[in-house]
Amino acid sequence: MIQVEGVSKRYGPHQAVRNISFEVERGEIVGFLGPNGAGKTTTMRILTGFLPPTEGRAVVAGFDVMEQPIEVKKRTGYLPENPPVYPEMVVDEYLDFVARIKGIRGPEVAQRVDAALERTSIGHVRSKVIAKLSKGYRQRVGLAQALIHSPDVLILDEPTVGLDPKQIIEIRELIRSLSGEHTIMLSTHILSEVASTCHRIIILNQGQIEASDTPANLIARLQGGESVQLEVDGPAAEVAAKLQSVAGVDRVTRGSDVAGRPTFTVDSQRTADIRAELARAVVESGWGLYGVKATGMSLEDVFLKLTTTDPVAEGSEGEAEAAVAAEEN
Amino acid sequence: MSNVWTIARRELNVYFSSPIAYIVLAMFSLIFGYFFASGVAFFQSISAQAAMNPGMAPPMNVNQFVIQPTLGNFTIILLFLMPMVTMRLFAEEQRQGTIELLLTSPVTDYEIILGKWLGAVLLYGCMLGLSLISMAVLFLYTRPDWKALLAGYLGMLLIGSSLLAIGAFLSTLTKNQIVAGALTFGLFLLLWVLDWVSQYSTSMVGKVCSYLAMPPHFEQFTKGVIELKDVVYYLSAIFLGLFLSKRSIESMRWKA
Ligand SMILES: Nc1ncnc2c1ncn2[C@@H]1O[C@H](COP(=O)(O)OP(=O)(O)OP(=O)(O)O)[C@@H](O)[C@H]1O
Ligand SMILES: [Mg+2]
């Protein structure tokens, strides 16, 4: 549905996006993740035909964004960072206007407006002036605007920014409900957001793609395996040796004691679950097993590890990149 | 074409759902009414003199004594009101970020520009419509030459539409409405005074300046004469304004 080949964007001397390439399949939800200034908005603007790329080619819904922009725009819905609403207009009037400039005509306009209002649950504010709506509702009007012509591709730039937790959950559910019928690209800084809504994450940093994978794989790849925490009632040294002998175990480290019982963190190379084997090893040795817990590294950690570059110390940037490179091998 | 109309209709709605339309229409009617009333007063005094002095040839021509001076003065209203109409056209879209909606919708740049310009021209049409009320009074009591008046209104439409096209272009240059308004007023003022300078100059530069000046091209229209060169001048100004807007929006894309 979306193909990006070697796209770069320069603003004067400043290179905002450097030679990025990726593809998004029909019906997929892909999340763009990256710190401020990573180039997320720039990339999305290129995909929507708002900005021309300096180099490279982007094909959306089968049409080149530079050569057939109108065809692309007919098939894409776009929610910019700030919802593009006219504050002095009434919600209904605004959506009517948007439907028409998106190419909808005749009695279908009213139907589409109703459908979009319902989809984003803003029917009860339809006769209000947009300026008087709360930020969350304005965001939903922006979303209604993006999907009014039921486009093949939806591009949502930070769709949940500025919303309260309840609204965030609602918008995420809405986005999930839209997948399948639409191909969706969204950007965010919030990691739990991509983890809970997206099939795939593309991590952008300083205009480059640092990683592109499913949320689960990203964690596994970064960690090089699983990590299990155990709490065992038994002689610490012996337990550690026993755990180390279980097939697939990479490393055993002893943590702080809990109620006099030692705890262990067991790292395994495999992505397979070895909790059952660990538990059996402990119980068969006659020790008491008080807890087994898999601790996947959170996406927050992935994010920090991948994209944190310390502007003060140049060296750490190299290290972070080396770490990523090592993980990818 | 229907995209142009959709955009124009929204512009007109914005004007009428904000105070802009009412302020502009009220100020226009007030000042136009004043010019008209003084034209009528002048006409009355001339008529009275003529009646008392039979030796004087009767110049009882409303077109010459009421309509022509009224329309001649009328352009000065445009100098002040047109920037108020055009300054928001694109500046507001840029500030609100709604330009992103327009530029990512399946409409061409020309459709956006024509739509916005047409919206402003329609508001201007309302102004001209109000001025017709004064003219109707004239028709109640006298017999003006309506063909000459029609030519005058064609001129009014042309000069106003060219100012709106130029104003629309200047509004693409900034996201600050006040800046756009100031630029527009400044340029209009220049277009008004260009021929003052050239009165003392016979050089090539002077000739060019006096050709570029806007009000002189309107003079023949007030007399009821449509001259091709004047029509061409205004149509070129409209075309230039719209064309420059298009280029400016393109470069907005590259910079954005
Ligand atoms: N119009 C512009 N002119 C010049 N530089 C720009 C412009 N827009 C963006 N940039 C620069 O390009 C880089 C990428 O910006 P972009 O807005 O794409 O980042 P982002 O990932 O969306 O960030 P955020 O999370 O803050 O929204 C930044 O360094 C920014 O300063
Ligand atoms: Mg952004």
Coordinates of C-alpha atoms and ligand atoms in Angstrom, one line a residue:
Chain A
M1 CA 0.0 0.0 0.0
I2 CA 2.9 2.3 0.8
Q3 CA 6.3 2.0 -0.8
V4 CA 9.1 4.4 0.1
E5 CA 12.3 4.1 -1.8
G6 CA 15.4 6.1 -0.8
V7 CA 13.6 9.2 0.3
S8 CA 15.6 12.1 1.6
K9 CA 14.4 15.6 2.6
R10 CA 16.6 18.6 3.1
Y11 CA 15.5 21.9 4.6
G12 CA 18.2 24.2 3.3
P13 CA 21.4 22.7 4.7
H14 CA 19.5 20.7 7.3
Q15 CA 18.9 17.1 6.5
A16 CA 15.6 16.1 8.1
V17 CA 15.2 12.7 6.5
R18 CA 18.1 10.6 5.1
N19 CA 17.6 8.0 2.5
I20 CA 14.8 6.0 4.1
S21 CA 13.1 3.0 2.6
F22 CA 10.2 0.9 3.9
E23 CA 7.0 -0.7 2.8
V24 CA 3.6 -1.0 4.4
E25 CA 1.2 -3.8 3.4
R26 CA -2.5 -3.4 2.9
G27 CA -4.4 -3.5 6.2
E28 CA -1.3 -3.1 8.3
I29 CA -1.0 -0.6 11.2
V30 CA 2.5 0.7 11.3
G31 CA 3.8 3.0 14.0
F32 CA 6.5 5.6 13.5
L33 CA 8.5 6.0 16.7
G34 CA 11.2 8.5 17.4
P35 CA 12.2 11.4 19.5
N36 CA 11.5 15.0 18.7
G37 CA 13.0 16.1 15.4
A38 CA 13.4 12.5 14.2
G39 CA 11.7 13.3 10.9
K40 CA 8.3 11.6 11.5
T41 CA 6.2 14.6 10.5
T42 CA 8.4 15.3 7.5
T43 CA 8.1 11.7 6.3
M44 CA 4.3 11.8 6.7
R45 CA 4.1 15.1 4.9
I46 CA 6.0 13.5 2.0
L47 CA 3.6 10.6 1.9
T48 CA 0.5 12.9 1.8
G49 CA 1.9 14.9 -1.0
F50 CA 2.2 18.0 1.1
L51 CA 6.0 18.2 0.8
P52 CA 8.0 17.0 -2.2
P53 CA 10.9 14.8 -1.3
T54 CA 14.4 16.1 -2.1
E55 CA 15.3 12.7 -3.4
G56 CA 13.7 9.3 -3.7
R57 CA 10.3 8.0 -4.6
A58 CA 7.2 7.3 -2.6
V59 CA 4.2 5.3 -3.9
V60 CA 1.0 5.4 -2.0
A61 CA -2.1 3.3 -2.9
G62 CA -0.4 2.5 -6.2
F63 CA 0.4 6.1 -7.3
D64 CA 3.6 8.1 -7.2
V65 CA 3.1 11.1 -4.8
M66 CA 5.0 13.4 -7.1
E67 CA 3.6 12.3 -10.4
Q68 CA 0.0 11.7 -9.6
P69 CA -0.6 13.7 -6.4
I70 CA -4.4 14.1 -6.9
E71 CA -4.8 10.3 -7.2
V72 CA -2.8 9.8 -4.0
K73 CA -4.8 12.4 -2.2
K74 CA -8.1 10.9 -3.2
R75 CA -7.0 7.7 -1.4
T76 CA -5.3 9.1 1.7
G77 CA -6.7 10.6 4.9
Y78 CA -4.3 12.7 6.9
L79 CA -4.5 14.0 10.4
P80 CA -1.6 16.5 10.9
E81 CA 0.0 17.2 14.2
N82 CA -2.4 20.0 14.9
P83 CA -5.9 19.1 13.7
P84 CA -6.6 21.2 10.6
V85 CA -9.9 22.6 11.7
Y86 CA -11.5 26.0 11.1
P87 CA -12.3 27.3 14.6
E88 CA -15.2 29.5 13.5
M89 CA -17.0 26.7 11.7
V90 CA -19.7 24.4 13.1
V91 CA -18.6 20.7 13.2
D92 CA -21.3 19.6 10.7
E93 CA -20.5 22.4 8.3
Y94 CA -16.8 21.7 8.6
L95 CA -17.2 18.0 7.8
D96 CA -19.5 18.9 4.9
F97 CA -16.8 21.1 3.5
V98 CA -14.1 18.5 3.9
A99 CA -16.3 15.8 2.3
R100 CA -16.8 18.0 -0.7
I101 CA -13.1 18.9 -1.2
K102 CA -12.3 15.2 -0.9
G103 CA -14.4 14.7 -3.9
I104 CA -17.7 13.5 -2.5
R105 CA -20.8 14.8 -4.2
G106 CA -24.6 14.9 -3.8
P107 CA -26.6 13.1 -1.2
E108 CA -23.6 11.0 -0.3
V109 CA -22.0 14.0 1.5
A110 CA -24.6 13.9 4.3
Q111 CA -24.2 10.1 4.6
R112 CA -20.5 10.4 4.9
V113 CA -20.7 13.2 7.5
D114 CA -23.1 11.1 9.6
A115 CA -20.9 8.0 9.3
A116 CA -17.7 10.0 10.3
L117 CA -19.5 11.6 13.2
E118 CA -20.6 8.2 14.4
R119 CA -17.3 6.5 13.9
T120 CA -15.5 9.1 16.1
S121 CA -18.4 9.4 18.6
I122 CA -18.9 13.1 18.2
G123 CA -22.5 13.1 17.0
H124 CA -23.6 15.0 20.1
V125 CA -21.4 18.0 19.4
R126 CA -22.2 18.2 15.7
S127 CA -23.9 21.6 15.9
K128 CA -21.2 23.2 18.1
V129 CA -18.7 25.7 16.9
I130 CA -15.3 24.0 16.7
A131 CA -13.5 26.8 18.7
K132 CA -15.7 25.9 21.7
L133 CA -14.7 22.2 21.7
S134 CA -12.2 20.7 24.1
K135 CA -8.8 19.7 22.7
G136 CA -9.8 16.0 22.7
Y137 CA -13.0 16.7 20.7
R138 CA -11.1 18.8 18.3
Q139 CA -8.7 15.9 17.8
R140 CA -11.7 13.7 17.1
V141 CA -13.0 16.1 14.6
G142 CA -9.6 16.0 13.0
L143 CA -9.8 12.2 12.9
A144 CA -13.4 12.4 11.4
Q145 CA -12.0 14.7 8.8
A146 CA -9.2 12.2 7.9
L147 CA -11.6 9.2 7.4
I148 CA -14.6 10.9 5.9
H149 CA -13.9 9.8 2.4
S150 CA -13.0 6.3 3.7
P151 CA -9.5 6.4 2.2
D152 CA -7.3 3.3 1.6
V153 CA -4.5 4.9 3.6
L154 CA -4.7 6.8 6.8
I155 CA -1.8 8.9 8.0
L156 CA -2.1 10.0 11.6
D157 CA 0.5 12.3 13.1
E158 CA 0.4 11.9 16.9
P159 CA -3.3 11.1 17.0
T160 CA -3.5 10.9 20.8
V161 CA -1.4 13.9 21.8
G162 CA -3.1 16.1 24.3
L163 CA -5.9 13.6 25.2
D164 CA -6.9 12.4 28.6
P165 CA -6.3 8.7 29.4
K166 CA -9.9 7.7 28.7
Q167 CA -9.9 9.4 25.3
I168 CA -6.5 7.9 24.5
I169 CA -7.9 4.4 25.0
E170 CA -10.9 5.2 22.9
I171 CA -8.9 6.6 20.1
R172 CA -6.6 3.6 20.2
E173 CA -9.6 1.3 20.0
L174 CA -10.9 3.3 17.1
I175 CA -7.6 3.0 15.3
R176 CA -7.6 -0.7 15.9
S177 CA -11.1 -1.0 14.6
L178 CA -10.1 0.8 11.4
S179 CA -7.3 -1.6 10.5
G180 CA -8.0 -4.2 7.9
E181 CA -10.3 -1.9 6.0
H182 CA -7.6 0.9 6.0
T183 CA -3.9 0.8 6.0
I184 CA -2.7 3.0 8.8
M185 CA 0.5 4.8 9.6
L186 CA 0.7 6.7 12.9
S187 CA 3.5 8.5 14.7
T188 CA 3.9 8.9 18.4
H189 CA 6.4 9.3 21.2
I190 CA 4.3 7.1 23.4
L191 CA 5.7 3.6 23.4
S192 CA 2.8 1.8 24.9
E193 CA 0.8 3.3 22.2
V194 CA 2.6 1.6 19.3
A195 CA 2.9 -1.6 21.3
S196 CA -0.8 -1.8 21.9
T197 CA -2.0 -0.7 18.4
C198 CA 0.6 -1.4 15.8
H199 CA 1.5 -4.6 13.9
R200 CA 4.9 -3.1 13.2
I201 CA 7.1 -0.4 14.5
I202 CA 9.5 1.7 12.5
I203 CA 12.0 3.5 14.7
L204 CA 13.3 6.7 13.3
N205 CA 16.2 8.6 14.7
Q206 CA 17.8 11.7 13.2
G207 CA 16.1 11.1 9.9
Q208 CA 17.2 7.4 9.6
I209 CA 15.4 4.2 10.2
E210 CA 17.0 2.5 13.2
A211 CA 14.8 -0.6 13.3
S212 CA 11.6 -1.9 11.8
D213 CA 9.9 -5.0 13.3
T214 CA 7.0 -6.2 15.2
P215 CA 6.8 -5.0 18.8
A216 CA 7.5 -8.5 20.2
N217 CA 10.4 -9.1 17.9
L218 CA 12.0 -5.8 18.6
I219 CA 12.1 -6.7 22.3
A220 CA 13.4 -10.1 21.7
R221 CA 16.0 -8.9 19.2
L222 CA 17.2 -6.2 21.5
Q223 CA 17.4 -8.4 24.5
G224 CA 18.8 -11.3 22.6
G225 CA 16.4 -13.6 24.4
E226 CA 14.2 -13.8 27.4
S227 CA 14.8 -13.0 30.9
V228 CA 13.2 -14.9 33.8
Q229 CA 13.2 -14.0 37.5
L230 CA 13.0 -16.8 40.1
E231 CA 12.7 -16.7 43.8
V232 CA 14.0 -19.9 45.4
D233 CA 14.2 -21.3 48.9
G234 CA 17.6 -23.1 48.8
P235 CA 21.4 -22.7 49.0
A236 CA 22.2 -19.8 46.6
A237 CA 25.4 -21.2 45.0
E238 CA 23.9 -24.6 44.3
V239 CA 20.7 -23.2 43.0
A240 CA 22.7 -20.9 40.7
A241 CA 24.8 -23.8 39.4
K242 CA 21.7 -25.9 38.8
L243 CA 19.9 -23.1 36.9
Q244 CA 23.0 -22.6 34.8
S245 CA 22.9 -26.2 33.8
V246 CA 19.4 -26.0 32.2
A247 CA 19.5 -26.1 28.5
G248 CA 19.3 -22.7 26.8
V249 CA 20.4 -20.7 29.8
D250 CA 22.9 -18.0 29.0
R251 CA 23.7 -16.4 32.3
V252 CA 22.4 -16.5 35.9
T253 CA 22.8 -13.5 38.1
R254 CA 21.8 -13.3 41.7
G255 CA 19.5 -10.5 42.8
S256 CA 18.7 -9.1 46.2
D257 CA 17.1 -11.5 48.7
V258 CA 13.4 -11.4 49.3
A259 CA 12.3 -12.5 52.8
G260 CA 15.6 -14.3 53.3
R261 CA 15.2 -16.2 50.0
P262 CA 17.7 -15.5 47.2
T263 CA 16.4 -14.3 43.8
F264 CA 17.9 -15.0 40.4
T265 CA 17.7 -13.5 37.0
V266 CA 18.1 -16.0 34.3
D267 CA 18.9 -14.8 30.8
S268 CA 18.3 -17.2 27.9
Q269 CA 19.5 -16.8 24.3
R270 CA 16.4 -18.4 22.9
T271 CA 13.2 -16.6 22.4
A272 CA 11.4 -19.8 23.5
D273 CA 10.0 -19.9 27.0
I274 CA 12.2 -21.9 29.4
R275 CA 10.2 -21.1 32.6
A276 CA 8.8 -24.6 32.8
E277 CA 12.2 -26.2 32.5
L278 CA 13.7 -23.9 35.2
A279 CA 10.8 -24.6 37.5
R280 CA 11.3 -28.4 37.1
A281 CA 15.0 -28.1 37.8
V282 CA 14.3 -26.3 41.1
V283 CA 11.5 -28.6 42.3
E284 CA 13.4 -31.8 41.4
S285 CA 16.3 -30.7 43.5
G286 CA 13.9 -30.4 46.4
W287 CA 14.1 -26.6 46.9
G288 CA 11.0 -24.4 47.4
L289 CA 9.9 -22.4 44.4
Y290 CA 8.3 -19.1 45.4
G291 CA 8.0 -17.3 42.1
V292 CA 8.8 -17.5 38.3
K293 CA 8.3 -14.4 36.3
A294 CA 9.2 -13.5 32.7
T295 CA 10.4 -10.0 32.4
G296 CA 10.5 -8.9 28.8
M297 CA 12.3 -5.6 28.5
S298 CA 9.8 -2.9 28.1
L299 CA 9.5 -0.9 24.8
E300 CA 10.5 2.1 26.8
D301 CA 13.9 0.5 27.2
V302 CA 14.1 -0.5 23.6
F303 CA 13.3 3.0 22.7
L304 CA 15.9 4.5 25.0
K305 CA 18.5 2.0 23.9
L306 CA 17.9 2.6 20.2
T307 CA 17.4 6.2 20.0
T308 CA 19.0 7.9 22.9
T309 CA 22.0 9.8 21.7
D310 CA 23.7 12.0 24.2
P311 CA 24.3 15.4 22.6
V312 CA 27.0 16.1 25.3
A313 CA 29.1 13.0 24.8
E314 CA 29.7 12.1 21.2
G315 CA 31.2 8.8 22.1
S316 CA 27.9 7.4 23.5
E317 CA 26.3 7.9 20.1
G318 CA 28.8 5.6 18.5
E319 CA 28.2 3.1 21.2
A320 CA 24.5 3.1 20.7
E321 CA 24.8 2.7 17.0
A322 CA 27.3 -0.2 17.5
A323 CA 24.9 -1.8 19.9
V324 CA 22.1 -1.6 17.3
A325 CA 24.4 -2.9 14.6
A326 CA 25.5 -5.8 16.8
E327 CA 21.8 -6.7 17.5
E328 CA 21.0 -6.8 13.9
N329 CA 23.7 -9.4 13.1
Chain B
M1 CA -15.0 23.7 -11.0
S2 CA -17.3 22.4 -8.3
N3 CA -14.2 22.4 -6.0
V4 CA -13.7 26.1 -6.7
W5 CA -17.3 26.7 -5.8
T6 CA -17.0 24.7 -2.5
I7 CA -14.0 26.7 -1.5
A8 CA -15.6 30.0 -2.5
R9 CA -18.8 29.3 -0.6
R10 CA -16.8 28.6 2.6
E11 CA -14.9 31.8 2.2
L12 CA -18.2 33.7 1.9
N13 CA -19.5 31.9 5.0
V14 CA -16.4 32.9 6.9
Y15 CA -16.9 36.6 6.0
F16 CA -20.5 36.6 7.0
S17 CA -20.0 34.5 10.2
S18 CA -17.4 37.0 11.4
P19 CA -17.7 40.8 11.7
I20 CA -15.5 41.4 8.6
A21 CA -18.4 41.3 6.1
Y22 CA -20.6 43.6 8.2
I23 CA -17.9 46.1 8.9
V24 CA -16.7 46.3 5.3
L25 CA -20.3 46.5 3.9
A26 CA -21.3 49.2 6.4
M27 CA -18.2 51.3 5.8
F28 CA -18.6 50.9 2.1
S29 CA -22.2 51.9 2.1
L30 CA -21.6 54.9 4.4
I31 CA -18.7 56.3 2.3
F32 CA -20.2 55.5 -1.0
G33 CA -23.5 57.1 0.2
Y34 CA -21.6 60.2 1.2
F35 CA -19.9 60.5 -2.2
F36 CA -23.2 60.0 -3.9
A37 CA -25.1 62.5 -1.8
S38 CA -22.4 65.2 -2.4
G39 CA -22.7 64.4 -6.1
V40 CA -26.4 64.9 -6.0
A41 CA -26.0 68.1 -4.0
F42 CA -23.6 69.4 -6.6
F43 CA -26.0 68.5 -9.4
Q44 CA -28.8 70.3 -7.6
S45 CA -26.8 73.5 -7.2
I46 CA -25.8 73.4 -10.9
S47 CA -29.4 72.8 -12.0
A48 CA -30.6 75.7 -9.8
Q49 CA -27.9 78.0 -11.4
A50 CA -28.9 76.9 -14.8
A51 CA -32.6 77.6 -14.1
M52 CA -31.8 81.2 -13.0
N53 CA -29.5 81.9 -15.8
P54 CA -31.2 81.1 -19.1
G55 CA -28.1 82.1 -21.1
M56 CA -26.2 79.1 -19.8
A57 CA -26.5 76.0 -21.9
P58 CA -28.4 73.4 -19.9
P59 CA -25.9 70.7 -18.9
M60 CA -28.5 68.6 -17.1
N61 CA -26.7 65.3 -17.4
V62 CA -26.9 63.1 -14.3
N63 CA -24.2 60.8 -15.7
Q64 CA -21.8 63.5 -15.9
F65 CA -22.6 65.4 -12.7
V66 CA -23.5 62.6 -10.3
I67 CA -22.4 59.2 -11.5
Q68 CA -19.0 60.2 -12.9
P69 CA -17.7 62.0 -9.7
T70 CA -19.2 59.4 -7.4
L71 CA -17.4 56.6 -9.3
G72 CA -14.3 58.6 -9.5
N73 CA -14.2 59.0 -5.7
F74 CA -15.3 55.4 -5.2
T75 CA -11.8 53.9 -5.9
I76 CA -10.4 55.5 -2.8
I77 CA -12.8 53.3 -0.7
L78 CA -11.2 50.2 -2.3
L79 CA -7.8 51.4 -1.3
F80 CA -8.7 51.0 2.3
L81 CA -11.3 48.2 2.3
M82 CA -9.8 45.7 -0.1
P83 CA -6.8 44.9 2.2
M84 CA -9.3 44.1 5.0
V85 CA -11.0 41.6 2.7
T86 CA -7.9 39.8 1.4
M87 CA -5.4 39.9 4.3
R88 CA -6.9 36.8 5.9
L89 CA -7.3 34.7 2.7
F90 CA -4.1 32.6 3.0
A91 CA -2.4 34.1 6.1
E92 CA -5.1 32.6 8.3
E93 CA -4.9 29.2 6.7
Q94 CA -1.2 29.1 7.3
R95 CA -1.5 30.2 10.9
Q96 CA -4.2 27.7 11.7
G97 CA -2.5 24.9 9.8
T98 CA -5.6 24.4 7.7
I99 CA -3.5 25.0 4.6
E100 CA -2.3 21.4 5.3
L101 CA -5.9 20.2 4.8
L102 CA -6.3 22.0 1.5
L103 CA -2.9 21.0 0.2
T104 CA -3.4 17.3 1.0
S105 CA -6.9 17.2 -0.5
P106 CA -7.6 16.2 -4.1
V107 CA -7.9 19.7 -5.4
T108 CA -5.4 21.6 -7.5
D109 CA -3.6 24.7 -6.4
Y110 CA -5.5 26.7 -8.9
E111 CA -8.8 25.5 -7.6
I112 CA -7.8 26.6 -4.1
I113 CA -6.7 30.0 -5.3
L114 CA -9.6 30.6 -7.7
G115 CA -12.0 29.5 -4.9
K116 CA -10.6 31.9 -2.4
W117 CA -10.4 34.8 -4.8
L118 CA -14.0 34.1 -6.0
G119 CA -15.2 34.2 -2.4
A120 CA -13.6 37.6 -2.0
V121 CA -15.1 38.8 -5.3
L122 CA -18.5 37.7 -4.2
L123 CA -18.2 39.7 -1.0
Y124 CA -17.2 42.6 -3.2
G125 CA -20.2 41.9 -5.4
C126 CA -22.4 42.4 -2.3
M127 CA -20.7 45.8 -1.8
L128 CA -21.5 46.8 -5.4
G129 CA -25.0 45.5 -4.9
L130 CA -25.5 47.9 -2.0
S131 CA -24.2 50.8 -4.1
L132 CA -27.0 50.0 -6.6
I133 CA -29.5 51.2 -4.1
S134 CA -28.2 54.8 -4.4
M135 CA -28.3 54.4 -8.2
A136 CA -31.9 53.2 -8.1
V137 CA -32.8 56.5 -6.4
L138 CA -31.3 58.3 -9.4
F139 CA -33.5 56.3 -11.7
L140 CA -36.6 57.2 -9.7
Y141 CA -36.2 60.9 -10.4
T142 CA -34.1 61.3 -13.5
R143 CA -33.2 59.4 -16.7
P144 CA -29.6 58.5 -16.5
D145 CA -27.9 56.7 -19.4
W146 CA -28.0 53.2 -18.1
K147 CA -25.6 51.8 -20.7
A148 CA -22.9 54.2 -19.4
L149 CA -23.7 53.2 -15.9
L150 CA -23.3 49.5 -16.8
A151 CA -19.9 50.3 -18.2
G152 CA -19.1 52.0 -15.0
Y153 CA -20.1 48.9 -13.0
L154 CA -18.0 46.7 -15.3
G155 CA -15.0 49.0 -14.4
M156 CA -15.8 48.7 -10.7
L157 CA -15.9 45.0 -10.9
L158 CA -12.6 44.9 -12.8
I159 CA -10.7 47.2 -10.6
G160 CA -12.0 45.5 -7.4
S161 CA -11.3 42.0 -8.7
S162 CA -7.7 42.9 -9.6
L163 CA -7.1 44.4 -6.2
L164 CA -8.5 41.2 -4.6
A165 CA -6.2 39.0 -6.8
I166 CA -3.1 41.1 -5.8
G167 CA -4.2 41.1 -2.2
A168 CA -4.7 37.3 -2.3
F169 CA -1.1 36.9 -3.5
L170 CA 0.3 39.1 -0.7
S171 CA -1.6 37.0 1.8
T172 CA 0.2 33.9 0.7
L173 CA 3.5 35.5 1.8
T174 CA 3.0 35.4 5.6
K175 CA 1.0 33.7 8.3
N176 CA 0.5 37.0 10.0
Q177 CA -2.7 38.7 8.8
I178 CA -1.6 42.2 10.0
V179 CA 1.6 41.9 8.0
A180 CA -0.4 40.8 5.0
G181 CA -2.8 43.7 5.4
A182 CA 0.0 46.2 5.8
L183 CA 1.9 44.9 2.7
T184 CA -1.3 45.0 0.7
F185 CA -2.2 48.5 1.8
G186 CA 1.3 49.7 1.0
L187 CA 1.3 48.2 -2.5
F188 CA -2.1 49.6 -3.2
L189 CA -1.0 53.0 -2.1
L190 CA 1.9 52.8 -4.4
L191 CA -0.4 51.8 -7.3
W192 CA -2.4 54.9 -6.5
V193 CA 0.4 57.4 -6.4
L194 CA 2.5 56.1 -9.3
D195 CA 1.1 58.5 -11.8
W196 CA 1.5 61.5 -9.5
V197 CA 5.2 61.3 -10.0
S198 CA 5.0 60.6 -13.7
Q199 CA 3.1 63.9 -14.2
Y200 CA 6.5 65.7 -14.0
S201 CA 8.4 63.2 -15.9
T202 CA 8.3 62.3 -19.6
S203 CA 11.0 59.7 -19.4
M204 CA 10.4 56.0 -20.2
V205 CA 10.3 55.3 -16.5
G206 CA 7.6 57.9 -16.0
K207 CA 5.5 56.4 -18.8
V208 CA 5.8 53.0 -17.4
C209 CA 4.8 54.3 -13.9
S210 CA 1.8 56.0 -15.2
Y211 CA 0.7 52.9 -17.2
L212 CA 1.0 50.8 -14.0
A213 CA -1.0 53.2 -11.9
M214 CA -4.4 51.7 -11.2
P215 CA -6.9 54.6 -11.0
P216 CA -6.2 56.2 -14.4
H217 CA -7.4 53.0 -16.1
F218 CA -10.7 53.4 -14.4
E219 CA -11.3 57.0 -15.6
Q220 CA -12.9 56.0 -18.9
F221 CA -15.2 53.6 -17.3
T222 CA -16.6 56.4 -15.1
K223 CA -17.5 58.2 -18.3
G224 CA -19.2 55.2 -19.6
V225 CA -16.5 54.3 -22.1
I226 CA -15.1 50.8 -22.2
E227 CA -11.6 50.9 -23.7
L228 CA -9.9 47.6 -24.6
K229 CA -6.5 48.7 -23.1
D230 CA -8.1 49.3 -19.7
V231 CA -9.9 46.0 -19.8
V232 CA -6.6 44.3 -20.7
Y233 CA -4.8 46.1 -17.9
Y234 CA -7.2 44.9 -15.3
L235 CA -7.4 41.3 -16.6
S236 CA -3.6 41.2 -16.7
A237 CA -3.5 42.4 -13.0
I238 CA -6.0 39.6 -12.1
F239 CA -4.0 37.0 -14.0
L240 CA -0.8 38.2 -12.5
G241 CA -2.2 38.1 -8.9
L242 CA -3.5 34.6 -9.3
F243 CA -0.4 33.3 -11.1
L244 CA 1.9 34.7 -8.4
S245 CA -0.3 33.1 -5.7
K246 CA 0.1 29.8 -7.4
R247 CA 3.9 30.2 -7.5
S248 CA 3.9 31.3 -3.9
I249 CA 1.9 28.2 -2.8
E250 CA 4.3 26.0 -4.7
S251 CA 7.2 27.5 -2.8
M252 CA 5.3 27.2 0.4
R253 CA 5.3 23.5 -0.3
W254 CA 9.1 23.4 -0.7
K255 CA 9.7 25.4 2.4
A256 CA 6.9 24.3 4.7
Ligands
LIG1 N1 9.8 23.9 7.7 C1 11.0 23.5 8.2 N2 12.1 24.2 8.0 C2 13.3 23.8 8.4 N3 13.5 22.7 9.2 C3 12.4 22.0 9.5 C4 11.1 22.3 9.0 N4 10.3 21.4 9.5 C5 11.0 20.5 10.2 N5 12.3 20.8 10.2 C6 13.4 20.1 10.8 O1 13.4 18.8 10.4 C7 13.7 17.9 11.4 C8 12.6 16.8 11.5 O2 11.4 17.5 11.8 P1 10.0 16.7 12.0 O3 9.0 17.7 12.3 O4 9.8 15.8 10.8 O5 10.3 15.8 13.3 P2 9.3 14.9 14.1 O6 9.9 13.6 14.2 O7 7.9 15.1 13.6 O8 9.4 15.6 15.6 P3 8.3 15.8 16.7 O9 8.2 14.5 17.5 O10 8.8 16.9 17.5 O11 7.0 16.1 16.0 C9 13.8 18.7 12.7 O12 15.2 18.9 13.0 C10 13.2 20.0 12.3 O13 13.8 21.1 13.0
MG2 MG 6.2 15.7 14.4

